[in-house]
CSV table of C-alpha atoms in Angstrom, one decimal:
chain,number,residue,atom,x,y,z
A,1,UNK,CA,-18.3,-20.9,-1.8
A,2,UNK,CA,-16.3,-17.5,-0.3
A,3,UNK,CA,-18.1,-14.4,-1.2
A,4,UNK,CA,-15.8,-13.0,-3.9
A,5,UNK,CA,-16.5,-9.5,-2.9
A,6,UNK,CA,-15.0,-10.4,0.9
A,7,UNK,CA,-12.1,-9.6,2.1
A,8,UNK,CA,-10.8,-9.4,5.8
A,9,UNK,CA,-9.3,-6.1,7.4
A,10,UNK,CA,-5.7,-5.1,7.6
A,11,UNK,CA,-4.8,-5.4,11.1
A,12,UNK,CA,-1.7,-3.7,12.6
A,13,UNK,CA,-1.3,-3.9,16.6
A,14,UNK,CA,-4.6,-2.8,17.6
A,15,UNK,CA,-5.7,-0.5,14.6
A,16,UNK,CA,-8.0,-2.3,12.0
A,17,UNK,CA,-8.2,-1.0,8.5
A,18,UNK,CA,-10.3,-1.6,5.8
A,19,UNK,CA,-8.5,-0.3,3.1
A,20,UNK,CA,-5.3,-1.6,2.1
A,21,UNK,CA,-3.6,1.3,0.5
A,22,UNK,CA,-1.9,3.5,2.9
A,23,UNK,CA,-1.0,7.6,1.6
A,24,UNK,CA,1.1,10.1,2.3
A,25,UNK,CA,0.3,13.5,2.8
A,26,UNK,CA,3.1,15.2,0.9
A,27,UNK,CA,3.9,16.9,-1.6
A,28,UNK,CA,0.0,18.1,-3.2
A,29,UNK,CA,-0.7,21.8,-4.4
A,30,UNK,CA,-3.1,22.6,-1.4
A,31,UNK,CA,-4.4,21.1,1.6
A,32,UNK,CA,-7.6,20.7,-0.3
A,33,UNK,CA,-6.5,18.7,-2.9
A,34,UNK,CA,-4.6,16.4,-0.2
A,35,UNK,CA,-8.2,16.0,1.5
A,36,UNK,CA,-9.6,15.6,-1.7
A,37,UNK,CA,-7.0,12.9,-2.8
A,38,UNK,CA,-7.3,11.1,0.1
A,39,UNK,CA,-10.9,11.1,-0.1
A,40,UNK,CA,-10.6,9.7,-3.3
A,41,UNK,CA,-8.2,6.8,-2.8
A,42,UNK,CA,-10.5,5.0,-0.2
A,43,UNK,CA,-7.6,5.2,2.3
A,44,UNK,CA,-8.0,4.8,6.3
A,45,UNK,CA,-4.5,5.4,7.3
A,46,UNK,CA,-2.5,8.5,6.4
A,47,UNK,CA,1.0,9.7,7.1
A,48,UNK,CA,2.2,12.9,8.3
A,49,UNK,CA,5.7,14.0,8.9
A,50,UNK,CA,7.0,16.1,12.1
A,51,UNK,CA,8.9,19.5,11.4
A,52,UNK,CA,9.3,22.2,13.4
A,53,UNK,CA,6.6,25.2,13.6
A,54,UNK,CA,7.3,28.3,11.4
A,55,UNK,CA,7.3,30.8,14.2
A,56,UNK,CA,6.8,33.6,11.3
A,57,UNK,CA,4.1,32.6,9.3
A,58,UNK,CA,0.8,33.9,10.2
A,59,UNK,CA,-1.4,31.7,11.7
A,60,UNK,CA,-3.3,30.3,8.9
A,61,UNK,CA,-4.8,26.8,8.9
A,62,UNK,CA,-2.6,23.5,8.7
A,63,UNK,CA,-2.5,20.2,7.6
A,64,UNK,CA,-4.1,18.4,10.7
A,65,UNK,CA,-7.1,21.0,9.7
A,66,UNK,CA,-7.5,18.8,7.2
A,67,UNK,CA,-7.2,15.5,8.2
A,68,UNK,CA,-10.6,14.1,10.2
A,69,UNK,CA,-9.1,11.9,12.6
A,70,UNK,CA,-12.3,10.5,12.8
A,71,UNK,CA,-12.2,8.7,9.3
A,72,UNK,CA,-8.2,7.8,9.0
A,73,UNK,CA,-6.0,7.2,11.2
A,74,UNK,CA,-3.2,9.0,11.4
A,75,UNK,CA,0.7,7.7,11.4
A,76,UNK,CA,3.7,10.0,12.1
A,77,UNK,CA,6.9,9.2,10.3
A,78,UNK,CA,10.3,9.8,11.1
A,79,UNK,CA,11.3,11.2,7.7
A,80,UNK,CA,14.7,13.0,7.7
A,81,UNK,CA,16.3,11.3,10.5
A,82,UNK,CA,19.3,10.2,9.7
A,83,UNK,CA,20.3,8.3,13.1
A,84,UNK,CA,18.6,6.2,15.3
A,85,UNK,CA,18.6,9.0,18.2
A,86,UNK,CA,16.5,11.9,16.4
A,87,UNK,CA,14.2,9.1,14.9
A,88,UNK,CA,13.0,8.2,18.9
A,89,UNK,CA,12.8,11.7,19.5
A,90,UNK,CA,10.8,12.6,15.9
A,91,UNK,CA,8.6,9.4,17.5
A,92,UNK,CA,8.2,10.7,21.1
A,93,UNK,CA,7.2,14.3,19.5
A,94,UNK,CA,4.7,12.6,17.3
A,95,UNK,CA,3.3,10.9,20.3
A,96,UNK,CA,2.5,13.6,22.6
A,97,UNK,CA,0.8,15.4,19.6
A,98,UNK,CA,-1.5,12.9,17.8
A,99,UNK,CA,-1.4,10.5,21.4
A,100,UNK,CA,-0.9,7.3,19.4
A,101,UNK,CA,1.4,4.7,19.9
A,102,UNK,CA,1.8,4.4,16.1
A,103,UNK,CA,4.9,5.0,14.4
A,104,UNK,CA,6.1,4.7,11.1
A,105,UNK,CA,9.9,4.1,11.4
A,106,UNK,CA,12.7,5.7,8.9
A,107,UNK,CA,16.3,5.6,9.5
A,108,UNK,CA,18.2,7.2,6.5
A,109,UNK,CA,21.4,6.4,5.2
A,110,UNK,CA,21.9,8.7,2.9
A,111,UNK,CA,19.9,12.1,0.9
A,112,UNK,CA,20.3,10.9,-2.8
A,113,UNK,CA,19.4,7.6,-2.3
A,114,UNK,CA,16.9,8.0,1.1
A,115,UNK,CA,18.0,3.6,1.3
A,116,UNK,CA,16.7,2.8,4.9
A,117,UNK,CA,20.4,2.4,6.9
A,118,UNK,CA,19.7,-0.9,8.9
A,119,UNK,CA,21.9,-0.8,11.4
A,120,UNK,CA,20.5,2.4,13.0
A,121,UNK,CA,16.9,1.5,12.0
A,122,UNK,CA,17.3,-1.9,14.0
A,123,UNK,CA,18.7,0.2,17.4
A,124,UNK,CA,15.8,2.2,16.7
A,125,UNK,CA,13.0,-0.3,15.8
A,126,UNK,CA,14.0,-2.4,19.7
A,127,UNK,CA,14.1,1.2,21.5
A,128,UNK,CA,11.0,1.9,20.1
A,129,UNK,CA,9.3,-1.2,21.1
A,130,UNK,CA,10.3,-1.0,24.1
A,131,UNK,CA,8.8,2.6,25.0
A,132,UNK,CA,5.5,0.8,23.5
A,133,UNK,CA,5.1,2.4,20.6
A,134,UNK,CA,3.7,0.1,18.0
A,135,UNK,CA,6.5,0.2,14.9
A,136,UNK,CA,5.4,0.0,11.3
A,137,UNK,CA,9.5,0.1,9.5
A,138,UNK,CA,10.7,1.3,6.6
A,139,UNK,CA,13.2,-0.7,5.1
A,140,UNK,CA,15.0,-2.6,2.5
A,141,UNK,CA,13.7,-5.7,0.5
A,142,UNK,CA,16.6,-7.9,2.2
A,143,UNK,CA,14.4,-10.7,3.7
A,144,UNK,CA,16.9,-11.7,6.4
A,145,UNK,CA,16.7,-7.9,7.6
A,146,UNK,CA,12.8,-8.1,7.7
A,147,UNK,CA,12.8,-11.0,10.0
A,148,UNK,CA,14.9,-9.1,12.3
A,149,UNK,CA,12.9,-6.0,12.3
A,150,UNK,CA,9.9,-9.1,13.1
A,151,UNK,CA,11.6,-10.8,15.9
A,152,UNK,CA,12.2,-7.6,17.2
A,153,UNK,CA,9.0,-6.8,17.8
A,154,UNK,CA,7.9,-4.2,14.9
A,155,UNK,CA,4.2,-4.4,14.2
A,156,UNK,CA,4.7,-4.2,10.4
A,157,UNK,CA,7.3,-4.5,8.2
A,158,UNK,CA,7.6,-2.4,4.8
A,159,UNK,CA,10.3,-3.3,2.8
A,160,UNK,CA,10.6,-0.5,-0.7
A,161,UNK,CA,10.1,-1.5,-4.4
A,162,UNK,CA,12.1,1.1,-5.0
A,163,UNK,CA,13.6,4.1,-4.3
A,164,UNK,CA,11.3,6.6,-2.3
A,165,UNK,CA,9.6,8.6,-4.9
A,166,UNK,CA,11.5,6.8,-7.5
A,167,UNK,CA,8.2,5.8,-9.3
A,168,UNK,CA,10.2,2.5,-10.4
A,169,UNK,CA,7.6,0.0,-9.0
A,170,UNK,CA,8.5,-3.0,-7.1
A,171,UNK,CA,11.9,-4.1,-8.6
A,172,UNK,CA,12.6,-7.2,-6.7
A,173,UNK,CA,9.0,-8.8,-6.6
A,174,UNK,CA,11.1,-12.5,-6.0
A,175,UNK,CA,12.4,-10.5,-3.0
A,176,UNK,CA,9.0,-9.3,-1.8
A,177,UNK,CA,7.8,-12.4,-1.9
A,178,UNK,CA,10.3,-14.0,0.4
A,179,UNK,CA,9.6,-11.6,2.6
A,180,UNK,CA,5.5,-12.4,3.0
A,181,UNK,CA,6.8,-16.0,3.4
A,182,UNK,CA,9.7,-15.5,5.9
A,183,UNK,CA,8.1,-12.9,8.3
A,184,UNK,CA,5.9,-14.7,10.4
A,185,UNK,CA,3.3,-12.9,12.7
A,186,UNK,CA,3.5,-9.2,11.1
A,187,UNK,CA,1.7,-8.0,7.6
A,188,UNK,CA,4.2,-6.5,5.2
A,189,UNK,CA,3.3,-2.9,3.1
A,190,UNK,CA,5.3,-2.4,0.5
A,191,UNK,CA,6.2,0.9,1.1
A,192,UNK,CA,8.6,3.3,-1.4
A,193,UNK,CA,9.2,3.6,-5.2
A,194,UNK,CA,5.2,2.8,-6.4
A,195,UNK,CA,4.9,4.9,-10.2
A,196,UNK,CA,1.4,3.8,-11.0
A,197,UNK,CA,-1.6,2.1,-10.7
A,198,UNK,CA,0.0,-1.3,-11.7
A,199,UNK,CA,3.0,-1.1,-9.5
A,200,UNK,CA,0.2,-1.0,-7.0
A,201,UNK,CA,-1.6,-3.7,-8.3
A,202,UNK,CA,1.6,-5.7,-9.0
A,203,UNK,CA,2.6,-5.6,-5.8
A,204,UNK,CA,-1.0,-7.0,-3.8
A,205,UNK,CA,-0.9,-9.6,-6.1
A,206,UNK,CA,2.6,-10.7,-4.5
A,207,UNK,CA,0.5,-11.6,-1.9
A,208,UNK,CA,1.6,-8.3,0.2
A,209,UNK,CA,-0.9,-7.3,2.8
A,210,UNK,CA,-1.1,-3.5,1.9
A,211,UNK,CA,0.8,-0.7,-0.1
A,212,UNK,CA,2.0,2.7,0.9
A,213,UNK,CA,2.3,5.6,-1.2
A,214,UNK,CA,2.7,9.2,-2.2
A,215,UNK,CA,4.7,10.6,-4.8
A,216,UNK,CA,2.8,8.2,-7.2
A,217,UNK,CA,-0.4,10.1,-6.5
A,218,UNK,CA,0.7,13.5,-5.2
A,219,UNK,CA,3.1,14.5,-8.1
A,220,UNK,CA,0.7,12.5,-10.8
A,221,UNK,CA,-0.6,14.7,-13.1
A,222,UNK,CA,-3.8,14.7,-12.2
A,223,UNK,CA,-3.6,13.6,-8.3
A,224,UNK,CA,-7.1,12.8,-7.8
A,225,UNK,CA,-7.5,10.6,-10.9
A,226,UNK,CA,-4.5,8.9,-9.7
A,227,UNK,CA,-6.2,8.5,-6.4
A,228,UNK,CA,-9.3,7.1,-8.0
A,229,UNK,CA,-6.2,4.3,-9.8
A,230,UNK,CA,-4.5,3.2,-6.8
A,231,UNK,CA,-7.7,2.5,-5.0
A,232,UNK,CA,-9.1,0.6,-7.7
A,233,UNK,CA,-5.5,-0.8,-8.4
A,234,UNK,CA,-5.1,-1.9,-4.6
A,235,UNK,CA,-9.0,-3.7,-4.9
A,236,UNK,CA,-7.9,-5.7,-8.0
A,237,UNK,CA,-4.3,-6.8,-7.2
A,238,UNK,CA,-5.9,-7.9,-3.6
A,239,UNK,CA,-8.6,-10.2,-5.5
A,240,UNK,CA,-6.6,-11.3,-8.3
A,241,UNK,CA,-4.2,-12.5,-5.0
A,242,UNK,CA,-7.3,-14.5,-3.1
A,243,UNK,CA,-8.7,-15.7,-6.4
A,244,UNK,CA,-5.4,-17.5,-7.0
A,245,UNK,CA,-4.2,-17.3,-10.5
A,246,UNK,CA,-3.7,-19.8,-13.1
A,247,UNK,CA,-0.3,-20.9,-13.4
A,248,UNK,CA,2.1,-19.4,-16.5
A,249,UNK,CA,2.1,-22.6,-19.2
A,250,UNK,CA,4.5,-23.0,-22.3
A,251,UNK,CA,2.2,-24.4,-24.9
A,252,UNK,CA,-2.0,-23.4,-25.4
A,253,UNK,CA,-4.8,-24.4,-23.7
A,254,UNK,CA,-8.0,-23.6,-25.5
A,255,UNK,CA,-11.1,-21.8,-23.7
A,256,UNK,CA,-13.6,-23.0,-26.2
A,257,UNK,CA,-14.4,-27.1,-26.5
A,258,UNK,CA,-12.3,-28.7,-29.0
A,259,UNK,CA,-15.6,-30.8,-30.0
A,260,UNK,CA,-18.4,-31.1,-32.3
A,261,UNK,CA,-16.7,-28.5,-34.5
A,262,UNK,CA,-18.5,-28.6,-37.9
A,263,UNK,CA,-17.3,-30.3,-41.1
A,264,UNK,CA,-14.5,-28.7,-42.4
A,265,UNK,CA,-12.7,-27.0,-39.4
A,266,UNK,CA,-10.9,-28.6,-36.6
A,267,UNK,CA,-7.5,-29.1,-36.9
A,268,UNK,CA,-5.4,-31.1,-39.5
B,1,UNK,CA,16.0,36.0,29.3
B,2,UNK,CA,17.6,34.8,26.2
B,3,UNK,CA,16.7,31.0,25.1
B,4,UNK,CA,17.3,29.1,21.5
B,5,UNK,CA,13.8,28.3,19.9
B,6,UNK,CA,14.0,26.1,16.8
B,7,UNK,CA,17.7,27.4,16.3
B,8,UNK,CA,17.0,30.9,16.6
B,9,UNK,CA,17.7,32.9,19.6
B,10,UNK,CA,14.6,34.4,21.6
B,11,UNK,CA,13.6,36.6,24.9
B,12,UNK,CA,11.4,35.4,27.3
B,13,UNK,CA,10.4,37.2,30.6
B,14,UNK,CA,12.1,35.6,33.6
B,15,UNK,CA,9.6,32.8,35.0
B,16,UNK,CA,8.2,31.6,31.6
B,17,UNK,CA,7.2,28.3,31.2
B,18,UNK,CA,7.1,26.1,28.9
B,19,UNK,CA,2.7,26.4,27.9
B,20,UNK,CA,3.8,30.1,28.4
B,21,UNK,CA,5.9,29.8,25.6
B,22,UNK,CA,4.2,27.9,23.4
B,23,UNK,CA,1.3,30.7,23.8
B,24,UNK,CA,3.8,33.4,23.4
B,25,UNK,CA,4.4,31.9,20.0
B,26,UNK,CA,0.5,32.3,19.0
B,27,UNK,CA,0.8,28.0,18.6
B,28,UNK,CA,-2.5,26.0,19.3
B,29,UNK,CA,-1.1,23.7,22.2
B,30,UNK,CA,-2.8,20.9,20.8
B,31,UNK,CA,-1.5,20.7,17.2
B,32,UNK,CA,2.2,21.5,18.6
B,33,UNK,CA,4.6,19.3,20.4
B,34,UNK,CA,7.8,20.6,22.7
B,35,UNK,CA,11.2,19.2,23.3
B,36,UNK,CA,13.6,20.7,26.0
B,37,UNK,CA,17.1,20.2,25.6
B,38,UNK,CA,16.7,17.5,23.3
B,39,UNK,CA,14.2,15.7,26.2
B,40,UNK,CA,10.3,15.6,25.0
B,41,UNK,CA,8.2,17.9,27.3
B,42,UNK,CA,4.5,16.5,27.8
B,43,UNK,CA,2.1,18.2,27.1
B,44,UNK,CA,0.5,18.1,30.3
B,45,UNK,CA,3.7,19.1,32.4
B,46,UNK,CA,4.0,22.3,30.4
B,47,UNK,CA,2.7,24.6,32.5
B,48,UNK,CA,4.8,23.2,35.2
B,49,UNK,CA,8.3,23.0,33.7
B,50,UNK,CA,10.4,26.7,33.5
B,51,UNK,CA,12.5,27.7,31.4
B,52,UNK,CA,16.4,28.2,32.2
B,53,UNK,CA,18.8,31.0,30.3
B,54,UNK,CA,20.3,28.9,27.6
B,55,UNK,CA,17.5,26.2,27.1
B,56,UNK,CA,16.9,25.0,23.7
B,57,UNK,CA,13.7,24.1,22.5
B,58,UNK,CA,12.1,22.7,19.8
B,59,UNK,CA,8.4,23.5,18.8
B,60,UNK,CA,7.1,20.5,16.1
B,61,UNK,CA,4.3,20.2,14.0
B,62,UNK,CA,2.9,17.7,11.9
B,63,UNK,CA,3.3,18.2,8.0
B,64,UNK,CA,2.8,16.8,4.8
B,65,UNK,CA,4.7,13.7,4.8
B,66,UNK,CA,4.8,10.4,3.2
């Protein structure tokens, strides 16, 4: 009999993670209650987005203050690129700074909608690859589009429920799970539009290997209770998934013995 | 001479390099990454690459992000 507290790690190119809840840094009050929230959500893989130094502030502390690189891992996005040139570049910065080949992969199409635009995130995705960097990709929930990102050579797929900070939850969860089934070789993160604690939980039951977030808990109203949810959220959708479920039935089936009820009862 | 730095204009003395720079700008050199002309500077060759009138650089952090 499996132990039913076991699980195995999330593994993504060479990185090994033991949580399977992945959180942004954006968006909190303070850098403290960032720490604090990913602290509290059990994480060991953060993301952090690249922007250019304010030359006028005064020199204060900042975000990678905060962030012990000794307990998470640390991906750099490629939020706000818009084409598949500045999202290498955004990469290559990233690199030199944090010196990891990891890279989490945006291509936007658009502001209002922030939908991933495929065609620039797949030119990017193969130039990336090729310069080594080990690709984790935002991008839609169109199967056919993950396994192109796969065969490209993308260390992780991460299809959105919804929206980025949408808070709509996984939308297409028929979608998501075509996805786990087609892409062969790579885990897939659902990654974009996660509200709460059971979107979160929704999702690892799809069978997903991990979920990224951070609107859900950063503009929560209380950020570090939220924290606490997801993590707890992420455990139990993970389990319910390895347990394996009972199926959905039409008619009953009784959880107490239908015999040696006494005289009297029992049906008609 | 007069140089672009994150889309403002800026003067350097003749000779400045690139780690020059980046200490000009008070940055810590390890939180900070450069690109010249659109072309990423390492952060090893910085002290070896000088700057030209006209170059445009770009001086990144990392943020908040999700």
């Amino acid at each position: 009999m499996t132990d039913p507290l076991h699980d195995t790690t999330l593994k993504i190119g060479d990185v090994e993670l033991r949580s399977r809840l992945l959180v942004g840094t954006g968006k909190y009050a303070s850098f403290e209650e960032t720490e604090r929230a990913l602290e509290l959500s059990g994480t060991d893989c953060v993301t952090v987005a690249v922007r250019r130094v304010n030359l006028d502030a005064s020199k204060g502390p900042s975000l990678l203050d905060h962030i012990d690189r000794s307990k998470y891992h640390v991906l750099p996005n490629t939020a706000g690129c818009f084409d598949a040139a500045s999202a290498i570049r955004t990469a290559e910065l990233a690199r030199d700074v944090l010196d990891t080949p990891l890279v989490k992969l945006e291509v936007l199409g658009d502001k209002t909608t922030l939908l991933p635009d495929p065609i620039g995130t797949l030119e990017a995705a193969k130039e990336l690859v090729s310069q080594g960097f080990h690709v984790m990709v935002y991008c839609s929930d169109d199967p056919r589009m993950c396994v192109h990102l796969a065969e490209a050579g993308v260390k992780s797929v991460m299809p959105a429920g919804s929206p980025i900070g949408s808070g709509q939850g996984v939308l297409n969860p028929n979608a998501i799970r075509i996805i786990q089934e087609l892409v062969q070789g790579v885990p897939v993160i659902v990654d974009a539009g996660v509200g709460t604690a059971s979107d979160v939980a929704a999702a690892m039951e799809l069978g997903v290997e991990g979920v990224l977030l951070n609107t859900a808990v950063a503009s929560a109203r209380e950020p570090l209770r939220m924290a606490v949810a997801m993590k707890l959220a992420c455990e139990a959708g993970r389990h319910a998934f390895l347990a394996g479920r009972i199926p959905k039935k039409l008619y009953a089936n009784a959880s107490s013995p239908l015999e040696g009820v006494i005289a009297g009862a029992g049906p008609a | 001479m007069r140089i672009r730095v994150n889309g403002e204009p800026r003067d350097v003395p003749d000779g400045c390099t690139v780690a020059a720079l980046v200490e000009l700008c008070e940055l810590r050199p390890e939180q900070v990454a450069v690109e010249l002309n659109q072309r990423l500077v390492r952060r090893a060759d910085r002290a070896n690459v000088t700057l030209s009138e006209g170059d445009e650089l770009e001086l990144v952090t990392l943020v908040g992000g999700g």
